Amino acid sequence: MRSTARSFARLRWRLFGGAIRHGGAEQLGAVLSVVASAIVALGGGLALLAAGRSDEWQTLAVLICFTAVLAILAMGIVAGVSQPIDPRVVATEPLSDRNRAIGLLTAAAVGPPGLAGAVLGLALAAGMTHRPEALPAVALATLSWLASLLLVARTATNGLSLLLVRAPRLGQFIVGFGGLAFYGLFQFVPATFARIDADERADLAAALQWTPPGQIGEAIAVAQESIAESLARTVVGSLWLILLWWGFVVSTDRLAVAMRSGGQAVSADRNVIARWAHRACGSGAVGTVAWRSLLTRFRTPRTAIETITGAGVGLAAALSPALFRDDPGAEAVLVGGAVQLGVLFMAGNSFGNDGPAVAYEMLAGAEPSVAAAGKARSILIVAAPLAVIGPVAAAAITDTWRFLPAGLGVGVGGLLAGVGAAVVQSCLVPIAVPESDNPFASGESGQGILAAALLVLVLVGLTIVTVPIGLALLWAADRGHAYAVAGLVVAAIVLGAAVYRGGVWFATRRLSGRDESFLASVTPAR
């Protein structure tokens, strides 16, 4: 067992060193992992040391232990479909299930994120120890907490990976809506926690102490007064490690040999929404490209997550004035229609989603204008609900229905502008989407950081174009100038249409004469 752990630890660092030497996306990912881990270790360690010296340190010990486990579970669902070492790679090695599981856990623990977790554990133990005699009990409870974090993260990853292989639709649903839930909690929980007083925090900790992580936090808190009680609570809080270990071993074994199960083909035109969307795509070559783009948008977890989470993040930004302002009014309804951010986030890689099909059509003689127009139309159709949901939700929250027509007009303008910007971004740096069912497959072509930088530039450009009319609309609405509001709404729609047409024109020019290079950039790595 020890030799297996040492072998996997050496393998983990050899792979890490190989990624650094390889260059490209692998090198960038390794560097970012180190930087992110260092930031988490430094910032989190200082925060834990400060919490240990707070007057509420006993309450915070319970809240920290519980919140950290919940956060690592959420991160495992949202972004945890990755492993330092793919279980499928070592499936053929002469290892027992137990040894393979120990090796994979060791590989996860000795990497940069695992070492950052160890630093957090040291900071927690140091901050929460107020007398030397309590240190052994606090250290034991901290080790149990770190083991919980590791097992929860890896078991969640394995379980999600199995779902994405055997039940892709269910996996997409969990990841997509899990991402939205995590984003919502990240926005609302800190603000809510800051508003509650010390007594309410103590009541919350008293309720959470009956969970396994809560028992560990309580063990740390009572160690200063009773070593025996601390050890007893550590034992109780560690019982679930048995279940987590069993789940990790079983899920690792099944994932190592998992194959996607076949399913019956389902007609896309069987439901009313699909029939409506098909008709909205239109006929001819442009309609065909648009319809295929709609179908392929939900073919893999990656494209489905991009669509769902992008829409959710964009709507959250548009609805933030209605949700967080003390006295939201008509302005909140107008801002609710500013959905261009959501459109850009959900459709910024439209050419990469089914790039090979588009590229081969262009090689066969199809006009680039057909590809660009078809993509733009598909984005327009799939993002159209945002232009309605945003203003209606803002009007419902603020009870300002008289500005709903103006909000819907702003929504149409934001939708058109967002589509134009998304087409521009996607044609400049398309990112290939893997065809493989392997959830660990990567389509990264080394352009991820370039795509992120380009997204910032597109956002800046979109802001420069749309902010003047937006500010004028808010000014007119604040002063009750109905005719001015109506005129500016029409201007917003016209501006959005101009951005839409400009985006299609730019994409057409960009793709003209670039068939082979475009095909290379959208062909997934295997």
PDB file of C-alpha atoms in Angstrom, residues 135-411:
ATOM      1  CA  LEU A 135      -3.220  20.632  20.133  1.00  0.00           C
ATOM      2  CA  PRO A 136      -3.270  16.804  19.685  1.00  0.00           C
ATOM      3  CA  ALA A 137      -7.075  16.702  19.797  1.00  0.00           C
ATOM      4  CA  VAL A 138      -7.393  19.667  17.436  1.00  0.00           C
ATOM      5  CA  ALA A 139      -4.838  18.137  15.056  1.00  0.00           C
ATOM      6  CA  LEU A 140      -6.739  14.829  14.985  1.00  0.00           C
ATOM      7  CA  ALA A 141     -10.025  16.581  14.240  1.00  0.00           C
ATOM      8  CA  THR A 142      -8.318  18.652  11.527  1.00  0.00           C
ATOM      9  CA  LEU A 143      -6.959  15.501   9.860  1.00  0.00           C
ATOM     10  CA  SER A 144     -10.476  14.057   9.809  1.00  0.00           C
ATOM     11  CA  TRP A 145     -11.748  17.296   8.235  1.00  0.00           C
ATOM     12  CA  LEU A 146      -9.068  17.215   5.539  1.00  0.00           C
ATOM     13  CA  ALA A 147      -9.879  13.567   4.786  1.00  0.00           C
ATOM     14  CA  SER A 148     -13.535  14.545   4.394  1.00  0.00           C
ATOM     15  CA  LEU A 149     -12.643  17.315   1.956  1.00  0.00           C
ATOM     16  CA  LEU A 150     -10.520  14.963  -0.149  1.00  0.00           C
ATOM     17  CA  LEU A 151     -13.027  12.116  -0.245  1.00  0.00           C
ATOM     18  CA  VAL A 152     -16.032  14.372  -0.880  1.00  0.00           C
ATOM     19  CA  ALA A 153     -14.268  16.105  -3.779  1.00  0.00           C
ATOM     20  CA  ARG A 154     -13.058  12.896  -5.443  1.00  0.00           C
ATOM     21  CA  THR A 155     -16.268  10.915  -4.873  1.00  0.00           C
ATOM     22  CA  ALA A 156     -18.361  13.747  -6.311  1.00  0.00           C
ATOM     23  CA  THR A 157     -16.093  13.841  -9.366  1.00  0.00           C
ATOM     24  CA  ASN A 158     -16.348  10.081  -9.886  1.00  0.00           C
ATOM     25  CA  GLY A 159     -20.106  10.043  -9.464  1.00  0.00           C
ATOM     26  CA  LEU A 160     -20.617  12.921 -11.878  1.00  0.00           C
ATOM     27  CA  SER A 161     -18.287  11.354 -14.426  1.00  0.00           C
ATOM     28  CA  LEU A 162     -20.266   8.100 -14.284  1.00  0.00           C
ATOM     29  CA  LEU A 163     -23.483  10.032 -14.808  1.00  0.00           C
ATOM     30  CA  LEU A 164     -22.066  11.858 -17.820  1.00  0.00           C
ATOM     31  CA  VAL A 165     -21.077   8.529 -19.368  1.00  0.00           C
ATOM     32  CA  ARG A 166     -24.134   6.434 -18.553  1.00  0.00           C
ATOM     33  CA  ALA A 167     -26.869   9.077 -18.338  1.00  0.00           C
ATOM     34  CA  PRO A 168     -25.593  12.156 -20.187  1.00  0.00           C
ATOM     35  CA  ARG A 169     -28.847  14.103 -20.013  1.00  0.00           C
ATOM     36  CA  LEU A 170     -29.152  13.676 -16.241  1.00  0.00           C
ATOM     37  CA  GLY A 171     -25.505  14.604 -15.867  1.00  0.00           C
ATOM     38  CA  GLN A 172     -26.037  17.732 -17.936  1.00  0.00           C
ATOM     39  CA  PHE A 173     -29.019  18.677 -15.794  1.00  0.00           C
ATOM     40  CA  ILE A 174     -27.123  18.246 -12.525  1.00  0.00           C
ATOM     41  CA  VAL A 175     -24.036  20.114 -13.721  1.00  0.00           C
ATOM     42  CA  GLY A 176     -25.975  22.928 -15.384  1.00  0.00           C
ATOM     43  CA  PHE A 177     -28.422  23.642 -12.603  1.00  0.00           C
ATOM     44  CA  GLY A 178     -25.771  22.851  -9.991  1.00  0.00           C
ATOM     45  CA  GLY A 179     -23.674  25.584 -11.564  1.00  0.00           C
ATOM     46  CA  LEU A 180     -26.565  28.035 -11.370  1.00  0.00           C
ATOM     47  CA  ALA A 181     -27.254  27.084  -7.741  1.00  0.00           C
ATOM     48  CA  PHE A 182     -23.587  27.500  -6.845  1.00  0.00           C
ATOM     49  CA  TYR A 183     -23.461  30.895  -8.546  1.00  0.00           C
ATOM     50  CA  GLY A 184     -26.616  31.962  -6.697  1.00  0.00           C
ATOM     51  CA  LEU A 185     -25.284  30.798  -3.348  1.00  0.00           C
ATOM     52  CA  PHE A 186     -22.002  32.578  -4.002  1.00  0.00           C
ATOM     53  CA  GLN A 187     -23.959  35.798  -4.565  1.00  0.00           C
ATOM     54  CA  PHE A 188     -26.537  35.544  -1.789  1.00  0.00           C
ATOM     55  CA  VAL A 189     -24.987  33.581   1.090  1.00  0.00           C
ATOM     56  CA  PRO A 190     -22.112  35.988   1.917  1.00  0.00           C
ATOM     57  CA  ALA A 191     -24.476  38.966   1.844  1.00  0.00           C
ATOM     58  CA  THR A 192     -27.001  37.150   4.042  1.00  0.00           C
ATOM     59  CA  PHE A 193     -24.317  35.956   6.467  1.00  0.00           C
ATOM     60  CA  ALA A 194     -23.000  39.503   6.844  1.00  0.00           C
ATOM     61  CA  ARG A 195     -26.444  40.726   7.904  1.00  0.00           C
ATOM     62  CA  ILE A 196     -27.021  38.232  10.731  1.00  0.00           C
ATOM     63  CA  ASP A 197     -25.748  38.993  14.233  1.00  0.00           C
ATOM     64  CA  ALA A 198     -23.641  36.907  16.599  1.00  0.00           C
ATOM     65  CA  ASP A 199     -26.627  35.225  18.251  1.00  0.00           C
ATOM     66  CA  GLU A 200     -28.069  34.158  14.902  1.00  0.00           C
ATOM     67  CA  ARG A 201     -24.685  32.793  13.834  1.00  0.00           C
ATOM     68  CA  ALA A 202     -24.511  30.825  17.078  1.00  0.00           C
ATOM     69  CA  ASP A 203     -27.983  29.407  16.431  1.00  0.00           C
ATOM     70  CA  LEU A 204     -26.952  28.401  12.923  1.00  0.00           C
ATOM     71  CA  ALA A 205     -23.813  26.695  14.247  1.00  0.00           C
ATOM     72  CA  ALA A 206     -25.895  24.872  16.856  1.00  0.00           C
ATOM     73  CA  ALA A 207     -28.059  23.420  14.100  1.00  0.00           C
ATOM     74  CA  LEU A 208     -25.135  22.496  11.848  1.00  0.00           C
ATOM     75  CA  GLN A 209     -23.124  20.819  14.585  1.00  0.00           C
ATOM     76  CA  TRP A 210     -25.196  17.649  14.174  1.00  0.00           C
ATOM     77  CA  THR A 211     -23.817  17.075  10.687  1.00  0.00           C
ATOM     78  CA  PRO A 212     -20.523  15.113  10.337  1.00  0.00           C
ATOM     79  CA  PRO A 213     -18.473  18.226   9.432  1.00  0.00           C
ATOM     80  CA  GLY A 214     -20.271  20.108  12.192  1.00  0.00           C
ATOM     81  CA  GLN A 215     -19.201  17.464  14.704  1.00  0.00           C
ATOM     82  CA  ILE A 216     -15.596  17.948  13.614  1.00  0.00           C
ATOM     83  CA  GLY A 217     -15.942  21.704  14.080  1.00  0.00           C
ATOM     84  CA  GLU A 218     -17.485  21.162  17.499  1.00  0.00           C
ATOM     85  CA  ALA A 219     -14.626  18.788  18.373  1.00  0.00           C
ATOM     86  CA  ILE A 220     -12.156  21.572  17.594  1.00  0.00           C
ATOM     87  CA  ALA A 221     -14.180  24.063  19.640  1.00  0.00           C
ATOM     88  CA  VAL A 222     -14.523  21.925  22.812  1.00  0.00           C
ATOM     89  CA  ALA A 223     -10.916  20.652  22.743  1.00  0.00           C
ATOM     90  CA  GLN A 224      -9.864  23.676  24.756  1.00  0.00           C
ATOM     91  CA  GLU A 225     -12.087  22.578  27.653  1.00  0.00           C
ATOM     92  CA  SER A 226     -12.456  18.779  27.392  1.00  0.00           C
ATOM     93  CA  ILE A 227     -10.068  16.522  25.495  1.00  0.00           C
ATOM     94  CA  ALA A 228     -12.295  13.482  26.041  1.00  0.00           C
ATOM     95  CA  GLU A 229     -15.376  15.177  24.572  1.00  0.00           C
ATOM     96  CA  SER A 230     -13.331  16.438  21.660  1.00  0.00           C
ATOM     97  CA  LEU A 231     -12.080  12.938  20.860  1.00  0.00           C
ATOM     98  CA  ALA A 232     -15.611  11.527  21.128  1.00  0.00           C
ATOM     99  CA  ARG A 233     -16.977  14.124  18.729  1.00  0.00           C
ATOM    100  CA  THR A 234     -14.088  13.474  16.327  1.00  0.00           C
ATOM    101  CA  VAL A 235     -14.981   9.782  16.285  1.00  0.00           C
ATOM    102  CA  VAL A 236     -18.646  10.557  15.611  1.00  0.00           C
ATOM    103  CA  GLY A 237     -17.802  13.091  12.900  1.00  0.00           C
ATOM    104  CA  SER A 238     -15.409  10.626  11.262  1.00  0.00           C
ATOM    105  CA  LEU A 239     -17.890   7.766  10.915  1.00  0.00           C
ATOM    106  CA  TRP A 240     -19.057   9.010   7.545  1.00  0.00           C
ATOM    107  CA  LEU A 241     -15.512   8.605   6.209  1.00  0.00           C
ATOM    108  CA  ILE A 242     -16.252   4.884   6.000  1.00  0.00           C
ATOM    109  CA  LEU A 243     -19.188   5.541   3.684  1.00  0.00           C
ATOM    110  CA  LEU A 244     -17.208   8.077   1.657  1.00  0.00           C
ATOM    111  CA  TRP A 245     -14.306   5.637   1.268  1.00  0.00           C
ATOM    112  CA  TRP A 246     -16.647   2.882   0.116  1.00  0.00           C
ATOM    113  CA  GLY A 247     -18.292   5.242  -2.375  1.00  0.00           C
ATOM    114  CA  PHE A 248     -14.945   6.353  -3.738  1.00  0.00           C
ATOM    115  CA  VAL A 249     -13.615   2.807  -4.184  1.00  0.00           C
ATOM    116  CA  VAL A 250     -16.790   1.569  -5.880  1.00  0.00           C
ATOM    117  CA  SER A 251     -17.144   4.618  -8.139  1.00  0.00           C
ATOM    118  CA  THR A 252     -13.463   4.462  -9.122  1.00  0.00           C
ATOM    119  CA  ASP A 253     -13.784   0.786 -10.027  1.00  0.00           C
ATOM    120  CA  ARG A 254     -16.874   1.378 -12.147  1.00  0.00           C
ATOM    121  CA  LEU A 255     -15.525   4.501 -13.790  1.00  0.00           C
ATOM    122  CA  ALA A 256     -12.345   2.707 -14.818  1.00  0.00           C
ATOM    123  CA  VAL A 257     -14.343   0.402 -17.118  1.00  0.00           C
ATOM    124  CA  ALA A 258     -17.375   2.603 -17.818  1.00  0.00           C
ATOM    125  CA  MET A 259     -18.831   2.640 -21.316  1.00  0.00           C
ATOM    126  CA  ARG A 260     -21.656   4.755 -22.587  1.00  0.00           C
ATOM    127  CA  SER A 261     -24.861   2.770 -22.862  1.00  0.00           C
ATOM    128  CA  GLY A 262     -26.782   2.931 -26.105  1.00  0.00           C
ATOM    129  CA  GLY A 263     -30.149   4.588 -26.262  1.00  0.00           C
ATOM    130  CA  GLN A 264     -33.038   4.889 -28.633  1.00  0.00           C
ATOM    131  CA  ALA A 265     -32.978   7.734 -31.089  1.00  0.00           C
ATOM    132  CA  VAL A 266     -35.457  10.424 -30.236  1.00  0.00           C
ATOM    133  CA  SER A 267     -37.078  12.611 -32.837  1.00  0.00           C
ATOM    134  CA  ALA A 268     -36.312  16.239 -32.191  1.00  0.00           C
ATOM    135  CA  ASP A 269     -39.695  17.292 -33.567  1.00  0.00           C
ATOM    136  CA  ARG A 270     -41.846  15.370 -31.087  1.00  0.00           C
ATOM    137  CA  ASN A 271     -42.407  18.273 -28.685  1.00  0.00           C
ATOM    138  CA  VAL A 272     -44.068  21.589 -29.403  1.00  0.00           C
ATOM    139  CA  ILE A 273     -41.053  23.747 -28.521  1.00  0.00           C
ATOM    140  CA  ALA A 274     -38.778  21.806 -30.899  1.00  0.00           C
ATOM    141  CA  ARG A 275     -41.302  22.100 -33.734  1.00  0.00           C
ATOM    142  CA  TRP A 276     -41.601  25.835 -33.141  1.00  0.00           C
ATOM    143  CA  ALA A 277     -37.818  26.237 -33.061  1.00  0.00           C
ATOM    144  CA  HIS A 278     -37.480  24.210 -36.285  1.00  0.00           C
ATOM    145  CA  ARG A 279     -39.970  26.439 -38.061  1.00  0.00           C
ATOM    146  CA  ALA A 280     -38.265  29.556 -36.698  1.00  0.00           C
ATOM    147  CA  CYS A 281     -34.967  28.441 -38.223  1.00  0.00           C
ATOM    148  CA  GLY A 282     -36.530  28.730 -41.646  1.00  0.00           C
ATOM    149  CA  SER A 283     -35.776  26.859 -44.828  1.00  0.00           C
ATOM    150  CA  GLY A 284     -32.843  26.795 -47.190  1.00  0.00           C
ATOM    151  CA  ALA A 285     -29.167  26.505 -46.393  1.00  0.00           C
ATOM    152  CA  VAL A 286     -29.222  29.121 -43.632  1.00  0.00           C
ATOM    153  CA  GLY A 287     -32.157  27.408 -41.938  1.00  0.00           C
ATOM    154  CA  THR A 288     -30.413  24.044 -42.122  1.00  0.00           C
ATOM    155  CA  VAL A 289     -27.273  25.389 -40.446  1.00  0.00           C
ATOM    156  CA  ALA A 290     -29.370  27.119 -37.783  1.00  0.00           C
ATOM    157  CA  TRP A 291     -31.379  23.953 -37.010  1.00  0.00           C
ATOM    158  CA  ARG A 292     -28.296  21.770 -36.790  1.00  0.00           C
ATOM    159  CA  SER A 293     -26.678  24.321 -34.491  1.00  0.00           C
ATOM    160  CA  LEU A 294     -29.686  24.173 -32.176  1.00  0.00           C
ATOM    161  CA  LEU A 295     -29.559  20.376 -32.077  1.00  0.00           C
ATOM    162  CA  THR A 296     -25.837  20.190 -31.426  1.00  0.00           C
ATOM    163  CA  ARG A 297     -25.972  22.815 -28.678  1.00  0.00           C
ATOM    164  CA  PHE A 298     -27.204  20.155 -26.246  1.00  0.00           C
ATOM    165  CA  ARG A 299     -25.338  17.157 -27.613  1.00  0.00           C
ATOM    166  CA  THR A 300     -22.604  17.155 -24.951  1.00  0.00           C
ATOM    167  CA  PRO A 301     -22.376  18.230 -21.307  1.00  0.00           C
ATOM    168  CA  ARG A 302     -19.943  20.978 -22.282  1.00  0.00           C
ATOM    169  CA  THR A 303     -22.228  22.741 -24.735  1.00  0.00           C
ATOM    170  CA  ALA A 304     -25.275  22.247 -22.523  1.00  0.00           C
ATOM    171  CA  ILE A 305     -23.459  23.689 -19.499  1.00  0.00           C
ATOM    172  CA  GLU A 306     -22.244  26.628 -21.579  1.00  0.00           C
ATOM    173  CA  THR A 307     -25.812  27.424 -22.593  1.00  0.00           C
ATOM    174  CA  ILE A 308     -27.488  26.964 -19.207  1.00  0.00           C
ATOM    175  CA  THR A 309     -24.903  28.620 -16.998  1.00  0.00           C
ATOM    176  CA  GLY A 310     -24.299  31.434 -19.471  1.00  0.00           C
ATOM    177  CA  ALA A 311     -27.993  32.243 -19.498  1.00  0.00           C
ATOM    178  CA  GLY A 312     -28.164  32.050 -15.710  1.00  0.00           C
ATOM    179  CA  VAL A 313     -25.169  34.298 -15.118  1.00  0.00           C
ATOM    180  CA  GLY A 314     -26.425  36.830 -17.648  1.00  0.00           C
ATOM    181  CA  LEU A 315     -29.895  36.927 -16.106  1.00  0.00           C
ATOM    182  CA  ALA A 316     -28.415  37.274 -12.624  1.00  0.00           C
ATOM    183  CA  ALA A 317     -26.455  40.318 -13.780  1.00  0.00           C
ATOM    184  CA  ALA A 318     -29.497  41.838 -15.485  1.00  0.00           C
ATOM    185  CA  LEU A 319     -31.695  41.284 -12.424  1.00  0.00           C
ATOM    186  CA  SER A 320     -29.176  42.467  -9.834  1.00  0.00           C
ATOM    187  CA  PRO A 321     -30.699  45.995  -9.516  1.00  0.00           C
ATOM    188  CA  ALA A 322     -34.157  44.517  -8.952  1.00  0.00           C
ATOM    189  CA  LEU A 323     -32.801  42.050  -6.389  1.00  0.00           C
ATOM    190  CA  PHE A 324     -30.293  44.133  -4.439  1.00  0.00           C
ATOM    191  CA  ARG A 325     -31.342  47.785  -4.610  1.00  0.00           C
ATOM    192  CA  ASP A 326     -33.293  49.033  -1.603  1.00  0.00           C
ATOM    193  CA  ASP A 327     -35.732  51.021  -3.732  1.00  0.00           C
ATOM    194  CA  PRO A 328     -35.739  49.579  -7.257  1.00  0.00           C
ATOM    195  CA  GLY A 329     -37.989  51.265  -9.749  1.00  0.00           C
ATOM    196  CA  ALA A 330     -38.449  51.587 -13.472  1.00  0.00           C
ATOM    197  CA  GLU A 331     -34.693  51.490 -13.997  1.00  0.00           C
ATOM    198  CA  ALA A 332     -34.598  47.899 -12.742  1.00  0.00           C
ATOM    199  CA  VAL A 333     -37.102  46.818 -15.410  1.00  0.00           C
ATOM    200  CA  LEU A 334     -35.058  48.484 -18.151  1.00  0.00           C
ATOM    201  CA  VAL A 335     -31.828  46.906 -16.895  1.00  0.00           C
ATOM    202  CA  GLY A 336     -33.658  43.572 -16.795  1.00  0.00           C
ATOM    203  CA  GLY A 337     -33.776  43.756 -20.578  1.00  0.00           C
ATOM    204  CA  ALA A 338     -30.000  44.195 -20.871  1.00  0.00           C
ATOM    205  CA  VAL A 339     -29.448  40.511 -21.633  1.00  0.00           C
ATOM    206  CA  GLN A 340     -26.541  40.899 -24.050  1.00  0.00           C
ATOM    207  CA  LEU A 341     -24.102  39.643 -21.402  1.00  0.00           C
ATOM    208  CA  GLY A 342     -26.049  36.396 -21.024  1.00  0.00           C
ATOM    209  CA  VAL A 343     -26.241  35.932 -24.795  1.00  0.00           C
ATOM    210  CA  LEU A 344     -22.495  36.450 -25.128  1.00  0.00           C
ATOM    211  CA  PHE A 345     -21.696  34.020 -22.319  1.00  0.00           C
ATOM    212  CA  MET A 346     -23.993  31.273 -23.577  1.00  0.00           C
ATOM    213  CA  ALA A 347     -23.027  31.492 -27.250  1.00  0.00           C
ATOM    214  CA  GLY A 348     -19.444  32.730 -27.334  1.00  0.00           C
ATOM    215  CA  ASN A 349     -18.200  29.450 -28.856  1.00  0.00           C
ATOM    216  CA  SER A 350     -20.953  28.775 -31.361  1.00  0.00           C
ATOM    217  CA  PHE A 351     -18.598  27.914 -34.225  1.00  0.00           C
ATOM    218  CA  GLY A 352     -16.633  25.542 -32.019  1.00  0.00           C
ATOM    219  CA  ASN A 353     -19.742  23.586 -30.989  1.00  0.00           C
ATOM    220  CA  ASP A 354     -20.160  21.953 -34.398  1.00  0.00           C
ATOM    221  CA  GLY A 355     -17.180  23.453 -36.180  1.00  0.00           C
ATOM    222  CA  PRO A 356     -16.139  20.384 -38.206  1.00  0.00           C
ATOM    223  CA  ALA A 357     -19.565  20.194 -39.867  1.00  0.00           C
ATOM    224  CA  VAL A 358     -19.454  23.885 -40.781  1.00  0.00           C
ATOM    225  CA  ALA A 359     -15.860  23.639 -41.991  1.00  0.00           C
ATOM    226  CA  TYR A 360     -16.531  20.632 -44.222  1.00  0.00           C
ATOM    227  CA  GLU A 361     -19.558  22.403 -45.716  1.00  0.00           C
ATOM    228  CA  MET A 362     -17.347  25.360 -46.529  1.00  0.00           C
ATOM    229  CA  LEU A 363     -14.744  23.045 -48.066  1.00  0.00           C
ATOM    230  CA  ALA A 364     -17.535  21.581 -50.204  1.00  0.00           C
ATOM    231  CA  GLY A 365     -18.349  25.013 -51.579  1.00  0.00           C
ATOM    232  CA  ALA A 366     -20.837  26.545 -49.143  1.00  0.00           C
ATOM    233  CA  GLU A 367     -20.601  30.299 -48.748  1.00  0.00           C
ATOM    234  CA  PRO A 368     -19.158  31.666 -45.472  1.00  0.00           C
ATOM    235  CA  SER A 369     -22.138  33.993 -45.332  1.00  0.00           C
ATOM    236  CA  VAL A 370     -24.417  30.948 -44.976  1.00  0.00           C
ATOM    237  CA  ALA A 371     -22.433  29.647 -41.996  1.00  0.00           C
ATOM    238  CA  ALA A 372     -22.353  33.041 -40.297  1.00  0.00           C
ATOM    239  CA  ALA A 373     -26.041  33.792 -40.884  1.00  0.00           C
ATOM    240  CA  GLY A 374     -27.102  30.303 -39.775  1.00  0.00           C
ATOM    241  CA  LYS A 375     -25.099  30.538 -36.577  1.00  0.00           C
ATOM    242  CA  ALA A 376     -26.472  33.980 -35.787  1.00  0.00           C
ATOM    243  CA  ARG A 377     -30.041  32.790 -36.357  1.00  0.00           C
ATOM    244  CA  SER A 378     -29.576  29.772 -34.084  1.00  0.00           C
ATOM    245  CA  ILE A 379     -28.214  31.978 -31.290  1.00  0.00           C
ATOM    246  CA  LEU A 380     -31.111  34.374 -31.759  1.00  0.00           C
ATOM    247  CA  ILE A 381     -33.639  31.568 -31.336  1.00  0.00           C
ATOM    248  CA  VAL A 382     -32.064  29.831 -28.343  1.00  0.00           C
ATOM    249  CA  ALA A 383     -31.418  33.120 -26.508  1.00  0.00           C
ATOM    250  CA  ALA A 384     -34.773  34.748 -27.305  1.00  0.00           C
ATOM    251  CA  PRO A 385     -36.398  33.678 -23.992  1.00  0.00           C
ATOM    252  CA  LEU A 386     -33.880  35.809 -22.108  1.00  0.00           C
ATOM    253  CA  ALA A 387     -35.283  38.967 -23.705  1.00  0.00           C
ATOM    254  CA  VAL A 388     -38.669  38.129 -22.177  1.00  0.00           C
ATOM    255  CA  ILE A 389     -37.672  36.505 -18.891  1.00  0.00           C
ATOM    256  CA  GLY A 390     -35.397  39.362 -17.819  1.00  0.00           C
ATOM    257  CA  PRO A 391     -37.878  42.261 -18.068  1.00  0.00           C
ATOM    258  CA  VAL A 392     -40.846  40.192 -16.835  1.00  0.00           C
ATOM    259  CA  ALA A 393     -38.904  38.960 -13.793  1.00  0.00           C
ATOM    260  CA  ALA A 394     -37.691  42.477 -12.992  1.00  0.00           C
ATOM    261  CA  ALA A 395     -41.223  43.870 -13.315  1.00  0.00           C
ATOM    262  CA  ALA A 396     -42.576  41.115 -11.055  1.00  0.00           C
ATOM    263  CA  ILE A 397     -39.905  41.733  -8.407  1.00  0.00           C
ATOM    264  CA  THR A 398     -40.334  45.516  -8.385  1.00  0.00           C
ATOM    265  CA  ASP A 399     -44.071  45.585  -9.171  1.00  0.00           C
ATOM    266  CA  THR A 400     -43.420  48.195 -11.885  1.00  0.00           C
ATOM    267  CA  TRP A 401     -45.457  46.747 -14.741  1.00  0.00           C
ATOM    268  CA  ARG A 402     -46.048  49.990 -16.617  1.00  0.00           C
ATOM    269  CA  PHE A 403     -42.438  49.954 -17.829  1.00  0.00           C
ATOM    270  CA  LEU A 404     -42.632  46.342 -19.018  1.00  0.00           C
ATOM    271  CA  PRO A 405     -43.130  47.260 -22.731  1.00  0.00           C
ATOM    272  CA  ALA A 406     -40.015  49.442 -22.596  1.00  0.00           C
ATOM    273  CA  GLY A 407     -38.132  46.654 -20.829  1.00  0.00           C
ATOM    274  CA  LEU A 408     -39.158  44.180 -23.527  1.00  0.00           C
ATOM    275  CA  GLY A 409     -37.953  46.601 -26.199  1.00  0.00           C
ATOM    276  CA  VAL A 410     -34.607  46.915 -24.424  1.00  0.00           C
ATOM    277  CA  GLY A 411     -34.561  43.113 -24.249  1.00  0.00           C
TER     278      GLY A 411
END
